[in-house]
mmCIF file of C-alpha atoms in Angstrom:
data_model
loop_
_atom_site.group_PDB
_atom_site.id
_atom_site.type_symbol
_atom_site.label_atom_id
_atom_site.label_comp_id
_atom_site.label_asym_id
_atom_site.label_seq_id
_atom_site.Cartn_x
_atom_site.Cartn_y
_atom_site.Cartn_z
ATOM 1 C CA MET A 209 44.699 18.729 -10.904
ATOM 2 C CA ALA A 210 43.188 16.298 -8.476
ATOM 3 C CA ASP A 211 46.216 16.489 -6.359
ATOM 4 C CA ASP A 212 45.878 20.162 -6.086
ATOM 5 C CA LEU A 213 42.264 19.781 -5.125
ATOM 6 C CA MET A 214 43.176 17.563 -2.197
ATOM 7 C CA ALA A 215 46.214 19.467 -0.990
ATOM 8 C CA ASN A 216 45.976 20.405 2.639
ATOM 9 C CA LEU A 217 42.918 18.301 3.066
ATOM 10 C CA GLU A 218 43.714 17.563 6.773
ATOM 11 C CA ILE A 219 44.240 19.960 9.675
ATOM 12 C CA THR A 220 45.461 18.942 13.096
ATOM 13 C CA PRO A 221 43.297 19.599 16.255
ATOM 14 C CA ARG A 222 45.710 22.114 17.458
ATOM 15 C CA GLU A 223 45.754 23.902 14.090
ATOM 16 C CA ALA A 224 41.963 23.883 14.065
ATOM 17 C CA GLU A 225 41.829 25.336 17.558
ATOM 18 C CA ALA A 226 44.052 28.265 16.422
ATOM 19 C CA ALA A 227 42.030 28.762 13.231
ATOM 20 C CA LEU A 228 38.712 28.749 15.076
ATOM 21 C CA ALA A 229 40.040 31.370 17.800
ATOM 22 C CA ALA A 230 41.451 33.626 14.974
ATOM 23 C CA ASP A 231 38.327 33.365 12.725
ATOM 24 C CA LYS A 232 34.834 33.171 13.995
ATOM 25 C CA SER A 233 33.242 32.773 10.475
ATOM 26 C CA ILE A 234 34.769 29.134 10.191
ATOM 27 C CA LEU A 235 32.057 26.516 9.941
ATOM 28 C CA LEU A 236 33.039 23.678 12.390
ATOM 29 C CA LEU A 237 31.015 20.784 10.974
ATOM 30 C CA ASP A 238 30.330 17.691 12.926
ATOM 31 C CA VAL A 239 29.359 14.832 10.538
ATOM 32 C CA ARG A 240 28.864 12.116 13.286
ATOM 33 C CA GLU A 241 25.351 10.734 14.293
ATOM 34 C CA PRO A 242 23.009 12.436 16.624
ATOM 35 C CA TRP A 243 23.564 9.942 19.396
ATOM 36 C CA GLU A 244 27.387 10.703 19.024
ATOM 37 C CA TYR A 245 26.744 14.364 19.240
ATOM 38 C CA GLN A 246 24.872 13.803 22.415
ATOM 39 C CA GLN A 247 27.857 11.913 23.976
ATOM 40 C CA ALA A 248 30.375 14.568 23.146
ATOM 41 C CA ARG A 249 30.815 17.676 20.978
ATOM 42 C CA ILE A 250 33.068 20.639 20.309
ATOM 43 C CA GLU A 251 31.403 23.807 21.402
ATOM 44 C CA GLY A 252 30.167 25.908 18.412
ATOM 45 C CA SER A 253 29.912 22.921 16.164
ATOM 46 C CA LYS A 254 27.093 22.342 13.702
ATOM 47 C CA LEU A 255 25.694 18.724 13.545
ATOM 48 C CA ILE A 256 25.009 17.532 9.895
ATOM 49 C CA PRO A 257 25.338 13.760 9.904
ATOM 50 C CA LEU A 258 27.383 12.510 7.005
ATOM 51 C CA ARG A 259 24.588 11.062 4.988
ATOM 52 C CA GLU A 260 22.776 14.426 5.183
ATOM 53 C CA VAL A 261 25.710 16.511 3.818
ATOM 54 C CA PRO A 262 24.689 16.487 0.303
ATOM 55 C CA SER A 263 21.176 17.679 0.925
ATOM 56 C CA ASN A 264 22.705 20.593 3.132
ATOM 57 C CA LEU A 265 25.362 21.434 0.528
ATOM 58 C CA GLN A 266 23.764 24.899 -0.031
ATOM 59 C CA ALA A 267 24.022 25.797 3.558
ATOM 60 C CA ILE A 268 27.707 24.524 3.742
ATOM 61 C CA GLU A 269 29.018 26.054 0.655
ATOM 62 C CA ASN A 270 28.176 29.510 1.847
ATOM 63 C CA SER A 271 30.946 29.286 4.385
ATOM 64 C CA GLU A 272 34.387 30.250 3.127
ATOM 65 C CA ARG A 273 36.216 27.775 5.370
ATOM 66 C CA VAL A 274 34.935 24.590 6.839
ATOM 67 C CA ILE A 275 36.567 22.379 9.463
ATOM 68 C CA VAL A 276 34.833 18.820 9.444
ATOM 69 C CA TYR A 277 35.252 16.377 12.235
ATOM 70 C CA CYS A 278 33.852 12.997 13.168
ATOM 71 C CA HIS A 279 34.970 10.352 15.833
ATOM 72 C CA HIS A 280 38.305 9.352 14.426
ATOM 73 C CA GLY A 281 38.825 11.342 11.344
ATOM 74 C CA MET A 282 37.478 8.963 8.581
ATOM 75 C CA ARG A 283 34.042 10.221 7.901
ATOM 76 C CA SER A 284 35.261 13.718 7.996
ATOM 77 C CA LEU A 285 38.015 13.044 5.497
ATOM 78 C CA ASP A 286 35.442 11.564 3.110
ATOM 79 C CA ALA A 287 33.227 14.640 3.685
ATOM 80 C CA ALA A 288 35.916 17.266 3.146
ATOM 81 C CA ALA A 289 37.058 15.462 -0.020
ATOM 82 C CA TRP A 290 33.535 15.429 -1.306
ATOM 83 C CA LEU A 291 32.957 19.180 -0.417
ATOM 84 C CA ARG A 292 36.143 20.234 -2.313
ATOM 85 C CA GLN A 293 34.880 18.249 -5.291
ATOM 86 C CA GLN A 294 31.694 20.221 -5.000
ATOM 87 C CA GLY A 295 33.617 23.457 -5.136
ATOM 88 C CA VAL A 296 33.957 24.100 -1.166
ATOM 89 C CA GLU A 297 37.716 24.860 -1.575
ATOM 90 C CA GLY A 298 38.090 25.767 2.029
ATOM 91 C CA ALA A 299 36.931 22.348 3.435
ATOM 92 C CA GLN A 300 39.310 20.537 5.698
ATOM 93 C CA SER A 301 39.074 17.373 7.814
ATOM 94 C CA MET A 302 40.370 17.414 11.413
ATOM 95 C CA SER A 303 42.660 14.451 11.667
ATOM 96 C CA GLY A 304 41.996 12.174 14.533
ATOM 97 C CA GLY A 305 38.544 13.493 15.013
ATOM 98 C CA ILE A 306 37.019 14.535 18.281
ATOM 99 C CA ASP A 307 38.911 11.668 20.006
ATOM 100 C CA ARG A 308 42.324 13.330 19.227
ATOM 101 C CA TRP A 309 40.775 16.803 19.990
ATOM 102 C CA THR A 310 40.007 15.433 23.458
ATOM 103 C CA THR A 311 43.498 14.261 24.064
ATOM 104 C CA GLU A 312 45.415 17.275 22.492
ATOM 105 C CA VAL A 313 43.026 20.219 23.025
ATOM 106 C CA ASP A 314 40.242 19.837 25.468
ATOM 107 C CA PRO A 315 40.297 17.003 28.027
ATOM 108 C CA LEU A 316 36.795 18.197 29.195
ATOM 109 C CA VAL A 317 35.145 16.803 26.067
ATOM 110 C CA PRO A 318 34.303 13.218 26.874
ATOM 111 C CA ARG A 319 35.783 10.190 25.065
ATOM 112 C CA TYR A 320 33.654 7.483 23.935
#
């Protein structure tokens, strides 16, 4: 059962880009720190630092699908797994984070 819960937990930046273009209701969740968000961000994302995700669960769980990202994909993987354990079945982590997004999707997003 736990394996089913964690199936398809990651999504590539290109897959995320296509999903976001096709479905405007997807919540693009940035779990980095505010200073990181100031350095670089993906347009349309909502910043909720990782430590604040549990206290914002109600706002997040209202979204049918959530794509979570961070700098390199580790914090977002933790967040997506936790969200799924809380019943947010449509949560996915963007592999490689914003760093990979910059190299594969949008080179105008600054790297740091």
